[in-house]
Amino acid sequence: MGCCASASFKEPISGFKTHRHQQGQNNHNHHPHSSNGTDAGAGAGAGAGPGGAPGFSEFSLADLKAATNNFSSEFIVSESGEKAPNVVYKGRLQSQNNRRWIAVKKFTKLAWPDPQQFADEARGVGKIRHKRLANLIGYCCDGDERLLVAEFMPNDTLAKHLFHWENQTIEWAMRLRVALSIAEALDYCSTEGRPLYHDLNAYRVLFDENGDPRLSCFGLMKNSRDGKSYSTNLAYTPPEYLRNGRVTPESVVFSFGTVLLDLLSGKHIPPSHALDMIRGKNILLLMDSHLEGNFSTEEATVVFELASRCLQYEPRERPNTKDLVATLAPLQNKPDVPSYMMLGIPKHEEAPPTPQHPLSAMGDACSRMDLTAIHQILVMTHYKDDEGTNELSFQEWTQQMRDMLEARKRGDLAFRDKDFKTAIDCYSQFIDVGTMVSPTVYARRSLCHLLCDQPDAALRDAMQAQCVYPDWSTAFYMQAVALAKLDMHKDAADMLNEAATLEEKKQRGGRGP
């Protein structure tokens, strides 16, 4: 059931700027989550590197604290490893020229005691750049702090989409795409002299803003200088690692075989449990029932046989990374279907670009499309921006007026308590009487409409707020968010800049309300 209430919309007054708009796809912000595992991560760093990937640089601890709200627990996207615990945070760089999202992996103080060793290792990984990797874009060594900074991947991990899905399972063609992408990433790393990947599993595979699979760069570094390379259950580790504790290129291929089992079965099956099915070539018993038979048996057989070769007990009997790519590349179908469509996620929605003027808290929240932050700001601001917009005579304080103000009060309580449907109803009662106009009520109802997935209605309310108070930056900010939700990003960016200009003018002593 939709949470909108009907609201009257009066025509804009003469001279008011109207904006063309059309109903676009209503996108929702997706935040990275890692259910139990390794890395959900990475945004961007300094200058651009090869292939459009951000360049590599050293970050200050102050930069990374600001980006992660002082490493707030609310910004944690994954934690792992008992012997070498480490935490991955999401964050957003705060410099005026660079406000990209990043993933920050924070190590314990003892993990890398020698800062030079850590820096050298990070720089080595930082030289790797590939479209199939969530690339490492920087590091930080400051006192006891050891941090890695990577591109941020906003659409969760393979584990989340494969094991913990809510709306739809990954279709077969997408599983084949994921398998090839990982193989290509491993082959590239191998040719670039970084063949060792630590603890390859479904939590290390991330999806970028377009839904394309990427392999986390964090697996190219161990969790500590002398620590273990595997933090997952030993049932999934290569047999030779259990014997000597060393990772080899062949060990990485074994781990790739376990990920192929995941893709085939939709479950995290230890290789030993799958051996009977592999030996008996009982492929249908292994296949994910959620695919409901929508897969090619011939293609599945090729993947099944490749997995069995990867999981050979003797390392020398396993294929190399070039074999992996050569086997999986011919299986690819639906090359013209975007990954986000196959994953069933919304098309990437870009927030409006950073405006040319410094941003206030409201401007920052709107540029990030952070509706929760906008709500908090509007609650805190209350009605101080309405001063001077209404001059009421004593005669106007009728019962109808008292009823109208009571409706607004009920709307404010519902707004504060995040009951946005009730708030829309109450604010509509206030607006429809028409005795008193309030830009704040329009701004609040605009946000309610955004939170109820009605960007058209939100835009109308933000425009009406501008009618009442033509120089009010909040009215422009709310239009920017609504326009972005309607996929009108150029108009949204223009509105954001106009709002920032108005704010700056007011701070310099320009005319207030």
XYZ file of C-alpha atoms in Angstrom:
513
model
C 0.000 0.000 0.000
C 1.479 3.348 -0.979
C 1.996 5.951 1.684
C 0.850 9.009 -0.139
C -2.033 11.287 0.615
C -3.684 13.511 -1.920
C -2.431 17.064 -1.740
C -3.596 20.147 -3.532
C -1.001 21.764 -5.762
C -1.467 25.403 -6.590
C 0.086 26.873 -9.751
C 3.439 28.601 -9.222
C 3.309 32.354 -8.959
C 4.448 34.495 -11.868
C 8.191 34.549 -12.451
C 8.790 31.281 -10.575
C 11.310 28.950 -12.214
C 9.676 25.717 -13.226
C 11.644 22.646 -14.220
C 10.797 20.049 -16.810
C 10.612 16.631 -15.274
C 9.491 13.164 -16.130
C 8.829 10.098 -14.099
C 12.009 8.051 -14.004
C 12.965 4.842 -12.338
C 12.742 5.270 -8.582
C 16.077 4.117 -7.303
C 16.928 3.285 -3.734
C 20.236 3.688 -1.977
C 21.933 0.387 -1.371
C 24.434 0.158 1.409
C 27.136 -2.444 1.538
C 26.818 -5.241 3.974
C 28.905 -8.273 4.607
C 26.977 -10.905 6.477
C 29.868 -12.513 8.264
C 32.874 -12.257 6.256
C 35.668 -10.515 4.669
C 35.454 -7.377 2.594
C 32.547 -5.299 1.487
C 34.351 -2.457 0.176
C 35.661 0.381 -1.727
C 35.011 4.673 -3.611
C 38.137 6.267 -4.797
C 41.238 8.168 -4.027
C 43.486 10.703 -5.583
C 44.241 11.064 -9.270
C 43.033 8.609 -11.865
C 45.134 5.576 -12.676
C 45.106 3.332 -15.756
C 41.685 2.430 -17.099
C 39.958 5.174 -15.133
C 40.756 3.591 -11.762
C 41.782 6.071 -9.056
C 45.504 6.578 -8.500
C 47.443 5.318 -5.468
C 48.455 7.633 -2.639
C 49.257 7.849 1.051
C 46.361 9.108 3.165
C 46.641 10.930 6.472
C 44.963 9.438 9.528
C 42.941 12.666 9.828
C 41.563 12.125 6.286
C 40.431 8.600 7.104
C 38.992 9.566 10.491
C 36.941 12.291 8.822
C 35.816 9.883 6.093
C 34.608 7.243 8.581
C 33.220 9.536 11.291
C 36.192 8.659 13.501
C 35.875 4.949 12.638
C 32.319 4.853 13.896
C 30.798 1.414 14.483
C 27.927 2.549 12.240
C 30.376 2.604 9.313
C 31.605 -1.000 9.786
C 30.769 -3.207 6.808
C 32.674 -6.353 7.819
C 34.775 -7.890 10.541
C 36.792 -11.079 10.342
C 39.626 -13.156 11.675
C 40.140 -14.203 15.274
C 43.935 -14.670 15.089
C 44.458 -11.483 13.082
C 41.283 -9.452 13.579
C 40.637 -6.642 11.132
C 37.702 -4.419 10.361
C 36.506 -2.868 7.094
C 34.740 0.495 7.206
C 32.970 2.415 4.510
C 33.728 6.110 4.366
C 33.559 9.215 2.244
C 36.501 11.469 1.538
C 35.821 15.010 2.693
C 38.110 17.129 0.515
C 36.333 19.683 -1.672
C 37.684 18.125 -4.880
C 37.251 14.511 -3.879
C 34.150 13.222 -2.129
C 34.214 9.640 -3.322
C 33.222 6.667 -1.217
C 36.034 4.426 0.003
C 36.537 1.191 1.924
C 39.084 1.314 4.732
C 40.603 -1.854 6.176
C 41.986 -1.305 9.676
C 44.540 -3.741 11.065
C 45.434 -4.379 14.702
C 48.495 -2.638 16.072
C 50.527 -5.845 16.147
C 49.562 -7.132 12.689
C 52.261 -5.179 10.870
C 54.788 -3.975 13.483
C 57.212 -2.614 10.868
C 55.589 0.367 9.094
C 58.071 0.134 6.209
C 57.128 -3.487 5.478
C 53.448 -2.550 5.489
C 53.998 0.459 3.227
C 56.123 -1.571 0.776
C 53.518 -4.328 0.608
C 50.678 -1.829 0.124
C 52.563 -0.029 -2.658
C 53.142 -3.354 -4.384
C 49.420 -4.161 -4.342
C 48.653 -0.553 -5.298
C 50.442 -1.016 -8.624
C 47.778 -3.553 -9.640
C 44.949 -1.974 -11.637
C 42.179 -3.891 -13.373
C 38.476 -3.503 -14.139
C 37.830 -6.877 -12.435
C 39.376 -5.696 -9.163
C 38.130 -3.395 -6.427
C 41.475 -1.612 -6.630
C 43.687 -0.505 -3.757
C 43.963 3.284 -3.921
C 46.022 4.083 -0.850
C 47.279 3.285 2.611
C 48.046 4.996 5.914
C 50.899 4.409 8.370
C 50.562 6.726 11.343
C 52.006 5.677 14.705
C 50.507 2.265 15.439
C 47.824 2.623 12.773
C 47.963 0.458 9.639
C 45.166 1.056 7.127
C 44.420 0.144 3.523
C 42.091 2.228 1.339
C 40.224 0.733 -1.633
C 37.510 1.533 -4.138
C 34.068 1.165 -2.602
C 31.665 -1.437 -3.986
C 28.077 -0.492 -3.053
C 26.150 -3.618 -4.059
C 27.170 -6.217 -1.500
C 29.132 -9.435 -1.731
C 28.647 -12.604 -3.757
C 27.892 -14.369 -0.466
C 25.005 -11.987 0.229
C 23.496 -12.443 -3.252
C 24.094 -16.202 -3.295
C 23.415 -17.339 0.270
C 21.379 -14.570 1.932
C 19.246 -13.179 -0.877
C 15.836 -11.674 -0.178
C 14.286 -10.843 -3.546
C 15.797 -13.147 -6.134
C 18.594 -15.639 -6.521
C 21.401 -15.019 -9.012
C 20.438 -16.322 -12.438
C 22.657 -18.834 -14.223
C 24.109 -16.423 -16.820
C 25.184 -14.069 -14.026
C 26.859 -16.929 -12.147
C 28.888 -17.693 -15.270
C 29.807 -14.001 -15.530
C 30.960 -13.952 -11.911
C 33.100 -17.073 -12.405
C 34.822 -15.609 -15.464
C 35.356 -12.223 -13.805
C 37.125 -13.815 -10.826
C 39.224 -15.970 -13.155
C 40.215 -12.899 -15.199
C 41.138 -10.980 -12.035
C 43.307 -13.863 -10.774
C 44.952 -14.299 -14.181
C 45.747 -10.583 -14.380
C 47.259 -10.591 -10.882
C 49.296 -13.661 -11.777
C 50.710 -12.057 -14.941
C 51.548 -8.918 -12.926
C 53.604 -10.907 -10.448
C 50.994 -11.081 -7.636
C 49.757 -14.685 -7.977
C 49.053 -15.202 -4.276
C 45.524 -14.387 -3.160
C 44.721 -15.051 0.478
C 41.477 -16.670 1.533
C 39.535 -16.475 -1.750
C 35.833 -16.990 -0.999
C 32.392 -15.623 -1.817
C 32.842 -12.724 0.635
C 35.836 -11.465 -1.340
C 33.738 -11.018 -4.490
C 31.990 -7.628 -4.552
C 29.551 -5.907 -6.900
C 30.196 -2.366 -8.107
C 27.696 0.424 -8.832
C 26.737 -1.259 -12.119
C 26.374 -4.703 -10.560
C 29.585 -5.945 -12.200
C 31.583 -8.444 -10.115
C 34.969 -7.357 -8.763
C 37.538 -9.223 -6.683
C 38.549 -7.395 -3.506
C 42.154 -6.176 -3.566
C 42.392 -6.786 0.177
C 42.998 -10.496 -0.475
C 46.280 -9.622 -2.203
C 47.742 -8.805 1.237
C 47.864 -11.092 4.244
C 46.023 -10.031 7.381
C 49.377 -9.682 9.137
C 53.052 -9.841 8.252
C 53.454 -13.325 9.728
C 49.829 -14.291 10.286
C 47.711 -17.008 8.785
C 46.415 -16.540 5.258
C 43.069 -18.217 5.852
C 40.533 -16.894 8.318
C 37.666 -19.103 7.153
C 36.793 -22.626 8.248
C 39.698 -25.015 7.646
C 37.281 -27.334 5.802
C 37.640 -24.965 2.832
C 41.418 -24.587 2.855
C 43.730 -26.336 0.380
C 45.101 -29.626 1.744
C 48.739 -28.547 1.273
C 48.086 -25.430 3.364
C 47.044 -27.656 6.250
C 50.382 -29.468 5.874
C 52.806 -26.546 5.566
C 50.875 -23.327 6.181
C 52.006 -21.817 2.879
C 49.904 -20.292 0.110
C 50.960 -21.081 -3.454
C 49.408 -20.173 -6.813
C 47.952 -23.698 -6.864
C 46.329 -23.056 -3.467
C 44.536 -20.053 -4.966
C 43.152 -22.262 -7.756
C 41.883 -24.737 -5.131
C 40.026 -21.873 -3.429
C 38.621 -20.818 -6.794
C 37.215 -24.359 -7.058
C 35.347 -23.859 -3.780
C 33.794 -20.644 -5.172
C 32.697 -22.584 -8.290
C 30.975 -25.051 -5.936
C 29.224 -22.076 -4.298
C 28.032 -20.817 -7.691
C 26.771 -24.237 -8.749
C 25.031 -25.166 -5.510
C 23.982 -21.823 -4.028
C 25.429 -23.113 -0.746
C 28.814 -22.927 0.930
C 29.683 -26.630 0.688
C 33.042 -27.890 2.024
C 34.930 -29.620 -0.798
C 35.036 -32.888 1.150
C 31.222 -32.964 1.231
C 31.066 -32.379 -2.517
C 33.576 -35.112 -3.369
C 30.994 -37.890 -3.494
C 28.871 -35.904 -5.951
C 31.958 -35.044 -7.982
C 33.174 -38.656 -8.089
C 29.708 -39.896 -9.002
C 29.324 -37.066 -11.531
C 25.948 -36.404 -9.923
C 25.671 -32.852 -11.133
C 21.896 -32.469 -10.709
C 22.161 -33.332 -7.024
C 24.688 -30.527 -6.592
C 22.829 -27.806 -8.534
C 21.032 -24.994 -6.717
C 17.323 -25.854 -6.514
C 16.495 -22.121 -6.537
C 17.532 -22.002 -10.188
C 14.430 -24.154 -10.782
C 16.115 -25.892 -13.696
C 16.825 -22.620 -15.543
C 20.361 -23.491 -16.590
C 22.158 -25.340 -19.361
C 23.172 -28.825 -18.244
C 26.021 -28.744 -20.763
C 27.384 -25.465 -19.345
C 26.899 -26.631 -15.768
C 28.799 -29.838 -16.594
C 31.774 -27.805 -17.869
C 31.806 -25.723 -14.646
C 31.324 -28.865 -12.543
C 34.306 -30.575 -14.218
C 36.439 -27.425 -13.879
C 35.632 -27.302 -10.154
C 36.667 -30.932 -9.751
C 40.001 -30.207 -11.483
C 40.603 -27.183 -9.223
C 39.934 -29.306 -6.133
C 42.465 -32.034 -6.956
C 44.461 -33.115 -3.900
C 47.771 -32.796 -5.729
C 48.515 -29.132 -6.540
C 50.302 -29.972 -9.812
C 47.102 -31.582 -11.163
C 45.110 -28.352 -10.911
C 44.639 -25.964 -13.870
C 46.382 -22.592 -13.986
C 44.595 -19.233 -14.196
C 44.856 -19.087 -18.003
C 43.083 -22.466 -18.155
C 40.320 -21.074 -15.947
C 39.716 -18.134 -18.289
C 39.936 -20.306 -21.420
C 37.337 -22.744 -20.015
C 34.855 -20.147 -18.764
C 35.029 -17.530 -21.546
C 33.152 -19.623 -24.180
C 30.276 -20.236 -21.743
C 29.318 -16.579 -21.488
C 25.859 -15.704 -22.761
C 23.677 -12.591 -22.463
C 26.716 -10.348 -23.075
C 24.475 -7.369 -23.832
C 22.409 -7.650 -20.633
C 23.795 -5.319 -17.919
C 24.825 -6.978 -14.669
C 22.483 -4.824 -12.575
C 19.513 -6.192 -14.523
C 20.617 -9.788 -13.994
C 21.169 -9.130 -10.282
C 17.774 -7.458 -9.973
C 19.165 -4.249 -8.472
C 18.347 -0.657 -9.484
C 20.475 1.058 -12.086
C 23.279 3.054 -10.544
C 22.012 6.434 -9.410
C 24.629 9.119 -9.253
C 24.199 11.705 -6.563
C 24.418 15.244 -7.872
C 28.049 16.350 -8.380
C 29.685 18.363 -5.646
C 28.713 22.019 -6.207
C 31.230 24.763 -6.797
C 30.481 26.338 -3.395
C 31.355 24.888 0.033
C 28.517 22.762 1.344
C 26.589 23.215 4.568
C 25.307 20.213 6.526
C 22.042 20.416 4.560
C 23.882 20.705 1.242
C 26.117 17.777 2.120
C 23.154 15.589 3.094
C 21.369 16.444 -0.167
C 24.456 15.819 -2.304
C 24.708 12.373 -0.680
C 20.954 11.737 -1.099
C 20.941 10.986 2.641
C 17.233 11.322 3.474
C 17.801 10.345 7.116
C 20.269 13.213 7.610
C 17.914 15.645 5.840
C 15.133 14.558 8.209
C 17.326 15.227 11.261
C 18.252 18.702 9.969
C 14.621 19.667 9.269
C 13.573 18.467 12.742
C 16.352 20.515 14.370
C 15.670 23.640 12.269
C 11.976 23.505 13.185
C 10.197 26.649 11.826
C 12.871 29.318 12.246
C 12.983 29.918 8.469
C 9.264 30.758 8.433
C 9.730 34.016 10.339
C 8.190 36.906 8.464
C 6.235 34.832 5.954
C 2.920 35.260 7.798
C 1.403 38.355 9.383
C -1.881 37.375 11.030
C -4.415 39.798 12.450
C -6.230 39.162 15.734
C -9.463 38.504 13.833
C -7.876 35.587 12.010
C -7.397 33.554 15.187
C -10.642 31.713 14.606
C -11.530 28.165 15.555
C -10.631 27.170 12.009
C -7.194 28.691 12.565
C -6.748 26.765 15.809
C -7.800 23.545 14.056
C -5.337 24.228 11.276
C -2.464 24.804 13.690
C -3.469 21.652 15.567
C -3.216 19.720 12.282
C 0.277 21.127 11.772
C 1.242 20.177 15.316
C 0.059 16.592 14.740
C 2.013 16.582 11.487
C 5.142 17.759 13.289
C 4.842 14.986 15.883
C 4.372 12.361 13.167
C 7.300 13.837 11.211
C 9.541 13.731 14.268
C 8.507 10.114 14.930
C 9.087 9.154 11.268
C 5.430 8.296 10.654
C 5.594 9.885 7.224
C 2.162 8.799 5.953
C 0.424 10.434 8.915
C 2.632 13.513 8.529
C 1.549 13.860 4.876
C -2.130 13.615 5.902
C -1.805 16.237 8.661
C 0.320 18.664 6.642
C -2.171 18.362 3.767
C -4.999 19.401 6.128
C -2.947 22.445 7.135
C -2.081 23.379 3.530
C -5.575 22.848 2.130
C -7.181 25.391 4.485
C -4.969 28.019 2.826
C -5.188 30.662 5.569
C -1.501 30.400 6.399
C 1.425 29.470 4.147
C 4.529 27.765 5.504
C 7.608 26.941 3.420
C 8.771 24.616 6.200
C 5.571 22.543 5.947
C 6.100 22.205 2.193
C 9.736 21.188 2.731
C 8.747 18.647 5.372
C 5.955 17.196 3.232
C 8.394 17.087 0.298
C 10.751 14.902 2.333
C 7.840 12.713 3.440
C 6.964 12.140 -0.234
C 10.596 11.233 -0.998
C 10.619 8.727 1.847
C 7.366 7.296 0.458
C 8.906 6.924 -3.015
C 6.934 9.760 -4.644
C 9.536 12.095 -6.164
C 6.975 13.871 -8.398
C 4.923 14.996 -5.392
C 8.141 15.847 -3.538
C 9.265 18.099 -6.377
C 5.886 19.913 -6.439
C 6.104 20.630 -2.714
C 9.702 21.858 -2.956
C 8.647 24.176 -5.804
C 5.763 25.525 -3.690
C 8.202 26.197 -0.838
C 10.192 28.305 -3.287
C 6.977 30.145 -4.288
C 6.419 31.174 -0.684
C 10.051 32.054 -0.002
C 11.948 32.586 -3.317
C 15.432 32.909 -1.739
C 15.212 29.938 0.628
C 18.098 27.507 0.012
C 16.230 24.570 1.574
C 13.552 24.781 -1.141
C 16.275 24.458 -3.794
C 18.005 21.639 -1.920
C 14.770 19.642 -1.726
C 14.202 20.179 -5.454
C 17.743 18.894 -6.109
C 17.039 15.638 -4.280
C 13.656 15.149 -5.970
C 15.147 15.834 -9.413
C 17.947 13.341 -8.786
C 15.348 10.746 -7.768
C 13.648 11.433 -11.109
C 16.965 10.694 -12.898
C 17.348 14.366 -13.893
C 20.907 14.660 -12.643
C 21.930 17.751 -14.619
C 18.948 19.720 -13.275
C 19.664 18.362 -9.801
C 23.271 19.554 -9.983
C 22.113 23.022 -11.099
C 19.669 23.192 -8.176
C 22.343 22.087 -5.726
C 24.665 24.842 -6.926
C 21.887 27.442 -6.754
C 21.076 26.414 -3.180
C 24.729 26.614 -2.126
C 25.001 30.077 -3.734
C 21.937 31.308 -1.809
C 23.341 29.937 1.454
C 26.683 31.600 0.860
C 24.956 34.910 0.046
C 22.918 34.727 3.259
C 26.030 33.989 5.337
C 27.711 37.042 3.846
C 24.809 39.149 5.094
C 22.442 38.918 2.158
C 18.706 39.467 2.638
C 17.161 36.894 4.974
C 13.556 35.782 5.179
